[in-house]
mmCIF file with all atom_site columns, C-alpha atoms in Angstrom:
data_model
loop_
_atom_site.group_PDB
_atom_site.id
_atom_site.type_symbol
_atom_site.label_atom_id
_atom_site.label_alt_id
_atom_site.label_comp_id
_atom_site.label_asym_id
_atom_site.label_entity_id
_atom_site.label_seq_id
_atom_site.pdbx_PDB_ins_code
_atom_site.Cartn_x
_atom_site.Cartn_y
_atom_site.Cartn_z
_atom_site.occupancy
_atom_site.B_iso_or_equiv
_atom_site.pdbx_formal_charge
_atom_site.auth_seq_id
_atom_site.auth_comp_id
_atom_site.auth_asym_id
_atom_site.auth_atom_id
_atom_site.pdbx_PDB_model_num
ATOM 1   C CA . UNK O 1 1   ? -28.125 -17.914 4.844   1.00 90.00 ? 1   UNK O CA 1
ATOM 2   C CA . UNK O 1 2   ? -27.661 -16.916 0.967   1.00 95.00 ? 2   UNK O CA 1
ATOM 3   C CA . UNK O 1 3   ? -24.892 -15.565 -0.845  1.00 95.00 ? 3   UNK O CA 1
ATOM 4   C CA . UNK O 1 4   ? -26.314 -12.096 -0.931  1.00 94.00 ? 4   UNK O CA 1
ATOM 5   C CA . UNK O 1 5   ? -25.959 -11.879 3.235   1.00 94.00 ? 5   UNK O CA 1
ATOM 6   C CA . UNK O 1 6   ? -22.681 -13.434 3.273   1.00 95.00 ? 6   UNK O CA 1
ATOM 7   C CA . UNK O 1 7   ? -21.275 -10.888 0.420   1.00 95.00 ? 7   UNK O CA 1
ATOM 8   C CA . UNK O 1 8   ? -19.334 -7.984  1.184   1.00 94.00 ? 8   UNK O CA 1
ATOM 9   C CA . UNK O 1 9   ? -18.477 -4.535  -0.970  1.00 91.00 ? 9   UNK O CA 1
ATOM 10  C CA . UNK O 1 10  ? -14.916 -5.769  -2.302  1.00 91.00 ? 10  UNK O CA 1
ATOM 11  C CA . UNK O 1 11  ? -12.557 -3.492  -4.949  1.00 92.00 ? 11  UNK O CA 1
ATOM 12  C CA . UNK O 1 12  ? -13.014 -4.693  -8.169  1.00 93.00 ? 12  UNK O CA 1
ATOM 13  C CA . UNK O 1 13  ? -11.313 -3.416  -11.474 1.00 96.00 ? 13  UNK O CA 1
ATOM 14  C CA . UNK O 1 14  ? -12.078 -2.936  -14.943 1.00 96.00 ? 14  UNK O CA 1
ATOM 15  C CA . UNK O 1 15  ? -10.021 -5.082  -17.475 1.00 94.00 ? 15  UNK O CA 1
ATOM 16  C CA . UNK O 1 16  ? -8.624  -2.163  -18.948 1.00 95.00 ? 16  UNK O CA 1
ATOM 17  C CA . UNK O 1 17  ? -7.727  -0.514  -15.434 1.00 96.00 ? 17  UNK O CA 1
ATOM 18  C CA . UNK O 1 18  ? -3.921  0.029   -15.098 1.00 95.00 ? 18  UNK O CA 1
ATOM 19  C CA . UNK O 1 19  ? -2.146  -3.038  -13.574 1.00 93.00 ? 19  UNK O CA 1
ATOM 20  C CA . UNK O 1 20  ? 0.241   -1.312  -11.722 1.00 92.00 ? 20  UNK O CA 1
ATOM 21  C CA . UNK O 1 21  ? -2.703  0.418   -9.876  1.00 94.00 ? 21  UNK O CA 1
ATOM 22  C CA . UNK O 1 22  ? -4.385  -3.161  -9.472  1.00 94.00 ? 22  UNK O CA 1
ATOM 23  C CA . UNK O 1 23  ? -1.446  -4.747  -7.862  1.00 92.00 ? 23  UNK O CA 1
ATOM 24  C CA . UNK O 1 24  ? -1.054  -1.637  -5.665  1.00 92.00 ? 24  UNK O CA 1
ATOM 25  C CA . UNK O 1 25  ? -4.490  -2.262  -4.294  1.00 95.00 ? 25  UNK O CA 1
ATOM 26  C CA . UNK O 1 26  ? -3.991  -5.669  -3.828  1.00 93.00 ? 26  UNK O CA 1
ATOM 27  C CA . UNK O 1 27  ? -1.004  -5.025  -1.685  1.00 91.00 ? 27  UNK O CA 1
ATOM 28  C CA . UNK O 1 28  ? -2.232  -1.989  0.173   1.00 94.00 ? 28  UNK O CA 1
ATOM 29  C CA . UNK O 1 29  ? -5.521  -3.945  1.307   1.00 94.00 ? 29  UNK O CA 1
ATOM 30  C CA . UNK O 1 30  ? -3.826  -7.528  1.580   1.00 93.00 ? 30  UNK O CA 1
ATOM 31  C CA . UNK O 1 31  ? -6.309  -8.967  -0.660  1.00 93.00 ? 31  UNK O CA 1
ATOM 32  C CA . UNK O 1 32  ? -6.179  -12.395 -1.667  1.00 91.00 ? 32  UNK O CA 1
ATOM 33  C CA . UNK O 1 33  ? -7.333  -11.512 -5.569  1.00 92.00 ? 33  UNK O CA 1
ATOM 34  C CA . UNK O 1 34  ? -9.985  -8.845  -7.294  1.00 94.00 ? 34  UNK O CA 1
ATOM 35  C CA . UNK O 1 35  ? -13.118 -9.087  -9.583  1.00 94.00 ? 35  UNK O CA 1
ATOM 36  C CA . UNK O 1 36  ? -12.399 -7.971  -13.108 1.00 94.00 ? 36  UNK O CA 1
ATOM 37  C CA . UNK O 1 37  ? -15.535 -6.418  -15.004 1.00 93.00 ? 37  UNK O CA 1
ATOM 38  C CA . UNK O 1 38  ? -16.359 -5.499  -17.973 1.00 90.00 ? 38  UNK O CA 1
ATOM 39  C CA . UNK O 1 39  ? -17.403 -1.968  -19.251 1.00 90.00 ? 39  UNK O CA 1
ATOM 40  C CA . UNK O 1 40  ? -20.606 -2.655  -17.909 1.00 88.00 ? 40  UNK O CA 1
ATOM 41  C CA . UNK O 1 41  ? -19.689 -3.620  -14.337 1.00 87.00 ? 41  UNK O CA 1
ATOM 42  C CA . UNK O 1 42  ? -20.296 -7.436  -15.103 1.00 90.00 ? 42  UNK O CA 1
ATOM 43  C CA . UNK O 1 43  ? -17.506 -10.182 -13.600 1.00 92.00 ? 43  UNK O CA 1
ATOM 44  C CA . UNK O 1 44  ? -15.690 -11.327 -16.188 1.00 91.00 ? 44  UNK O CA 1
ATOM 45  C CA . UNK O 1 45  ? -12.726 -12.802 -14.075 1.00 91.00 ? 45  UNK O CA 1
ATOM 46  C CA . UNK O 1 46  ? -10.731 -12.847 -10.590 1.00 91.00 ? 46  UNK O CA 1
ATOM 47  C CA . UNK O 1 47  ? -7.508  -11.542 -10.724 1.00 91.00 ? 47  UNK O CA 1
ATOM 48  C CA . UNK O 1 48  ? -5.782  -13.693 -7.502  1.00 89.00 ? 48  UNK O CA 1
ATOM 49  C CA . UNK O 1 49  ? -2.849  -12.124 -5.992  1.00 89.00 ? 49  UNK O CA 1
ATOM 50  C CA . UNK O 1 50  ? -0.927  -15.352 -6.696  1.00 85.00 ? 50  UNK O CA 1
ATOM 51  C CA . UNK O 1 51  ? -1.139  -13.882 -10.653 1.00 83.00 ? 51  UNK O CA 1
ATOM 52  C CA . UNK O 1 52  ? 0.268   -11.099 -9.888  1.00 85.00 ? 52  UNK O CA 1
ATOM 53  C CA . UNK O 1 53  ? 2.891   -12.920 -7.513  1.00 81.00 ? 53  UNK O CA 1
ATOM 54  C CA . UNK O 1 54  ? 3.896   -14.711 -10.547 1.00 78.00 ? 54  UNK O CA 1
ATOM 55  C CA . UNK O 1 55  ? 5.833   -11.599 -12.201 1.00 75.00 ? 55  UNK O CA 1
ATOM 56  C CA . UNK O 1 56  ? 8.437   -11.621 -9.946  1.00 69.00 ? 56  UNK O CA 1
ATOM 57  C CA . UNK O 1 57  ? 9.605   -14.893 -11.176 1.00 71.00 ? 57  UNK O CA 1
ATOM 58  C CA . UNK O 1 58  ? 11.057  -15.164 -14.196 1.00 69.00 ? 58  UNK O CA 1
ATOM 59  C CA . UNK O 1 59  ? 9.604   -18.154 -16.726 1.00 70.00 ? 59  UNK O CA 1
ATOM 60  C CA . UNK O 1 60  ? 12.458  -20.097 -16.486 1.00 74.00 ? 60  UNK O CA 1
ATOM 61  C CA . UNK O 1 61  ? 12.895  -20.066 -13.075 1.00 71.00 ? 61  UNK O CA 1
ATOM 62  C CA . UNK O 1 62  ? 8.740   -21.009 -12.870 1.00 70.00 ? 62  UNK O CA 1
ATOM 63  C CA . UNK O 1 63  ? 10.281  -23.570 -14.831 1.00 79.00 ? 63  UNK O CA 1
ATOM 64  C CA . UNK O 1 64  ? 13.083  -25.186 -12.908 1.00 78.00 ? 64  UNK O CA 1
ATOM 65  C CA . UNK O 1 65  ? 12.531  -23.384 -9.381  1.00 75.00 ? 65  UNK O CA 1
ATOM 66  C CA . UNK O 1 66  ? 16.346  -24.926 -8.270  1.00 74.00 ? 66  UNK O CA 1
ATOM 67  C CA . UNK O 1 67  ? 17.125  -21.615 -10.168 1.00 72.00 ? 67  UNK O CA 1
ATOM 68  C CA . UNK O 1 68  ? 15.895  -19.480 -7.708  1.00 69.00 ? 68  UNK O CA 1
ATOM 69  C CA . UNK O 1 69  ? 18.619  -19.726 -5.373  1.00 69.00 ? 69  UNK O CA 1
ATOM 70  C CA . UNK O 1 70  ? 20.849  -18.079 -7.968  1.00 68.00 ? 70  UNK O CA 1
ATOM 71  C CA . UNK O 1 71  ? 19.186  -15.056 -8.505  1.00 64.00 ? 71  UNK O CA 1
ATOM 72  C CA . UNK O 1 72  ? 19.274  -11.606 -6.162  1.00 62.00 ? 72  UNK O CA 1
ATOM 73  C CA . UNK O 1 73  ? 16.718  -10.227 -4.487  1.00 62.00 ? 73  UNK O CA 1
ATOM 74  C CA . UNK O 1 74  ? 17.072  -7.001  -6.748  1.00 63.00 ? 74  UNK O CA 1
ATOM 75  C CA . UNK O 1 75  ? 14.645  -9.192  -9.009  1.00 60.00 ? 75  UNK O CA 1
ATOM 76  C CA . UNK O 1 76  ? 11.537  -8.742  -7.050  1.00 56.00 ? 76  UNK O CA 1
ATOM 77  C CA . UNK O 1 77  ? 12.291  -5.111  -7.210  1.00 62.00 ? 77  UNK O CA 1
ATOM 78  C CA . UNK O 1 78  ? 11.393  -5.323  -10.899 1.00 68.00 ? 78  UNK O CA 1
ATOM 79  C CA . UNK O 1 79  ? 7.939   -6.125  -10.508 1.00 65.00 ? 79  UNK O CA 1
ATOM 80  C CA . UNK O 1 80  ? 6.709   -2.170  -10.693 1.00 72.00 ? 80  UNK O CA 1
ATOM 81  C CA . UNK O 1 81  ? 8.819   -1.954  -14.433 1.00 78.00 ? 81  UNK O CA 1
ATOM 82  C CA . UNK O 1 82  ? 6.867   -5.196  -15.770 1.00 79.00 ? 82  UNK O CA 1
ATOM 83  C CA . UNK O 1 83  ? 3.658   -3.699  -14.659 1.00 84.00 ? 83  UNK O CA 1
ATOM 84  C CA . UNK O 1 84  ? 4.257   -0.232  -16.381 1.00 86.00 ? 84  UNK O CA 1
ATOM 85  C CA . UNK O 1 85  ? 1.943   0.551   -19.279 1.00 90.00 ? 85  UNK O CA 1
ATOM 86  C CA . UNK O 1 86  ? -0.223  -2.919  -18.840 1.00 91.00 ? 86  UNK O CA 1
ATOM 87  C CA . UNK O 1 87  ? -3.889  -3.426  -18.242 1.00 94.00 ? 87  UNK O CA 1
ATOM 88  C CA . UNK O 1 88  ? -5.250  -5.970  -15.984 1.00 94.00 ? 88  UNK O CA 1
ATOM 89  C CA . UNK O 1 89  ? -6.329  -7.869  -18.996 1.00 92.00 ? 89  UNK O CA 1
ATOM 90  C CA . UNK O 1 90  ? -3.228  -8.522  -19.869 1.00 91.00 ? 90  UNK O CA 1
ATOM 91  C CA . UNK O 1 91  ? -2.482  -10.231 -16.438 1.00 89.00 ? 91  UNK O CA 1
ATOM 92  C CA . UNK O 1 92  ? -5.106  -12.702 -16.684 1.00 87.00 ? 92  UNK O CA 1
ATOM 93  C CA . UNK O 1 93  ? -4.245  -15.942 -18.205 1.00 79.00 ? 93  UNK O CA 1
ATOM 94  C CA . UNK O 1 94  ? -5.123  -17.141 -21.505 1.00 80.00 ? 94  UNK O CA 1
ATOM 95  C CA . UNK O 1 95  ? -6.688  -19.906 -20.570 1.00 80.00 ? 95  UNK O CA 1
ATOM 96  C CA . UNK O 1 96  ? -9.167  -18.472 -18.096 1.00 75.00 ? 96  UNK O CA 1
ATOM 97  C CA . UNK O 1 97  ? -10.363 -20.646 -15.866 1.00 76.00 ? 97  UNK O CA 1
ATOM 98  C CA . UNK O 1 98  ? -14.271 -21.091 -15.355 1.00 85.00 ? 98  UNK O CA 1
ATOM 99  C CA . UNK O 1 99  ? -15.383 -17.879 -13.446 1.00 88.00 ? 99  UNK O CA 1
ATOM 100 C CA . UNK O 1 100 ? -15.837 -18.036 -9.755  1.00 91.00 ? 100 UNK O CA 1
ATOM 101 C CA . UNK O 1 101 ? -19.423 -16.650 -9.399  1.00 93.00 ? 101 UNK O CA 1
ATOM 102 C CA . UNK O 1 102 ? -22.575 -17.239 -7.476  1.00 96.00 ? 102 UNK O CA 1
ATOM 103 C CA . UNK O 1 103 ? -25.764 -16.496 -7.595  1.00 96.00 ? 103 UNK O CA 1
ATOM 104 C CA . UNK O 1 104 ? -27.428 -14.316 -4.682  1.00 95.00 ? 104 UNK O CA 1
ATOM 105 C CA . UNK O 1 105 ? -29.611 -17.266 -3.570  1.00 95.00 ? 105 UNK O CA 1
ATOM 106 C CA . UNK O 1 106 ? -27.149 -19.772 -3.136  1.00 96.00 ? 106 UNK O CA 1
ATOM 107 C CA . UNK O 1 107 ? -26.542 -21.192 0.049   1.00 96.00 ? 107 UNK O CA 1
ATOM 108 C CA . UNK O 1 108 ? -23.251 -21.291 2.167   1.00 95.00 ? 108 UNK O CA 1
ATOM 109 C CA . UNK O 1 109 ? -22.625 -25.172 1.079   1.00 95.00 ? 109 UNK O CA 1
ATOM 110 C CA . UNK O 1 110 ? -23.146 -23.781 -2.682  1.00 96.00 ? 110 UNK O CA 1
ATOM 111 C CA . UNK O 1 111 ? -20.467 -21.247 -2.398  1.00 96.00 ? 111 UNK O CA 1
ATOM 112 C CA . UNK O 1 112 ? -17.900 -23.363 -0.687  1.00 95.00 ? 112 UNK O CA 1
ATOM 113 C CA . UNK O 1 113 ? -18.481 -25.922 -2.991  1.00 95.00 ? 113 UNK O CA 1
ATOM 114 C CA . UNK O 1 114 ? -17.985 -23.422 -6.099  1.00 95.00 ? 114 UNK O CA 1
ATOM 115 C CA . UNK O 1 115 ? -14.740 -22.341 -4.242  1.00 94.00 ? 115 UNK O CA 1
ATOM 116 C CA . UNK O 1 116 ? -13.536 -25.756 -3.398  1.00 93.00 ? 116 UNK O CA 1
ATOM 117 C CA . UNK O 1 117 ? -13.975 -27.216 -7.043  1.00 93.00 ? 117 UNK O CA 1
ATOM 118 C CA . UNK O 1 118 ? -12.336 -23.794 -8.808  1.00 91.00 ? 118 UNK O CA 1
ATOM 119 C CA . UNK O 1 119 ? -9.178  -23.289 -6.155  1.00 89.00 ? 119 UNK O CA 1
ATOM 120 C CA . UNK O 1 120 ? -10.438 -19.676 -5.640  1.00 88.00 ? 120 UNK O CA 1
ATOM 121 C CA . UNK O 1 121 ? -10.043 -17.284 -2.816  1.00 89.00 ? 121 UNK O CA 1
ATOM 122 C CA . UNK O 1 122 ? -13.095 -15.420 -3.795  1.00 93.00 ? 122 UNK O CA 1
ATOM 123 C CA . UNK O 1 123 ? -16.117 -15.555 -5.632  1.00 95.00 ? 123 UNK O CA 1
ATOM 124 C CA . UNK O 1 124 ? -18.015 -12.973 -6.985  1.00 95.00 ? 124 UNK O CA 1
ATOM 125 C CA . UNK O 1 125 ? -21.654 -12.914 -6.207  1.00 96.00 ? 125 UNK O CA 1
ATOM 126 C CA . UNK O 1 126 ? -24.211 -11.864 -9.048  1.00 94.00 ? 126 UNK O CA 1
ATOM 127 C CA . UNK O 1 127 ? -28.230 -11.309 -9.060  1.00 91.00 ? 127 UNK O CA 1
ATOM 128 C CA . UNK O 1 128 ? -28.834 -11.134 -12.591 1.00 83.00 ? 128 UNK O CA 1
ATOM 129 C CA . UNK O 1 129 ? -26.033 -9.813  -14.641 1.00 72.00 ? 129 UNK O CA 1
ATOM 130 C CA . UNK O 1 130 ? -24.836 -7.313  -11.743 1.00 85.00 ? 130 UNK O CA 1
ATOM 131 C CA . UNK O 1 131 ? -22.337 -7.286  -9.610  1.00 92.00 ? 131 UNK O CA 1
ATOM 132 C CA . UNK O 1 132 ? -23.884 -7.443  -6.053  1.00 92.00 ? 132 UNK O CA 1
ATOM 133 C CA . UNK O 1 133 ? -20.705 -8.299  -4.200  1.00 94.00 ? 133 UNK O CA 1
ATOM 134 C CA . UNK O 1 134 ? -17.845 -10.658 -3.049  1.00 95.00 ? 134 UNK O CA 1
ATOM 135 C CA . UNK O 1 135 ? -17.222 -13.434 -0.540  1.00 96.00 ? 135 UNK O CA 1
ATOM 136 C CA . UNK O 1 136 ? -13.854 -14.149 0.183   1.00 94.00 ? 136 UNK O CA 1
ATOM 137 C CA . UNK O 1 137 ? -12.898 -17.935 1.729   1.00 94.00 ? 137 UNK O CA 1
ATOM 138 C CA . UNK O 1 138 ? -11.971 -15.771 5.107   1.00 93.00 ? 138 UNK O CA 1
ATOM 139 C CA . UNK O 1 139 ? -15.387 -14.839 5.349   1.00 94.00 ? 139 UNK O CA 1
ATOM 140 C CA . UNK O 1 140 ? -16.898 -17.480 4.428   1.00 95.00 ? 140 UNK O CA 1
ATOM 141 C CA . UNK O 1 141 ? -14.994 -19.660 7.213   1.00 95.00 ? 141 UNK O CA 1
ATOM 142 C CA . UNK O 1 142 ? -16.048 -16.833 9.782   1.00 94.00 ? 142 UNK O CA 1
ATOM 143 C CA . UNK O 1 143 ? -19.631 -17.485 8.952   1.00 93.00 ? 143 UNK O CA 1
ATOM 144 C CA . UNK O 1 144 ? -19.174 -21.077 8.691   1.00 91.00 ? 144 UNK O CA 1
ATOM 145 C CA . UNK O 1 145 ? -17.480 -21.340 11.999  1.00 93.00 ? 145 UNK O CA 1
ATOM 146 C CA . UNK O 1 146 ? -19.849 -19.367 13.908  1.00 83.00 ? 146 UNK O CA 1
#
């Protein structure tokens, strides 16, 4: 089976899209992440939901997790405030990892190897420069376990 046969339609966002809307899309659809595209529709990054979740946690707590127990739950309520007025580009890490992308003719093993190597819950499937779909880890497992 090739990646083009495994790929599904999947929500994508442009790098200049509203960050709050992207977070709402992640939450409403319980997505593991979103493919981020450039103005021409080519994938440039994956925004994992975990990257957005990091906004719930202040940097000093990320550095010292033992401080999490002393913060109130209301800190999490402020995530919308943190996203207001930002673009998806602002949520992407500066030292972006390698783009999780596979070719349309890659096999299921090649797709699994890319996901495992990059530790990414989804990969973009491209044919030339164009995005043809997305394969999530759960979709890959579904097909592998048949």
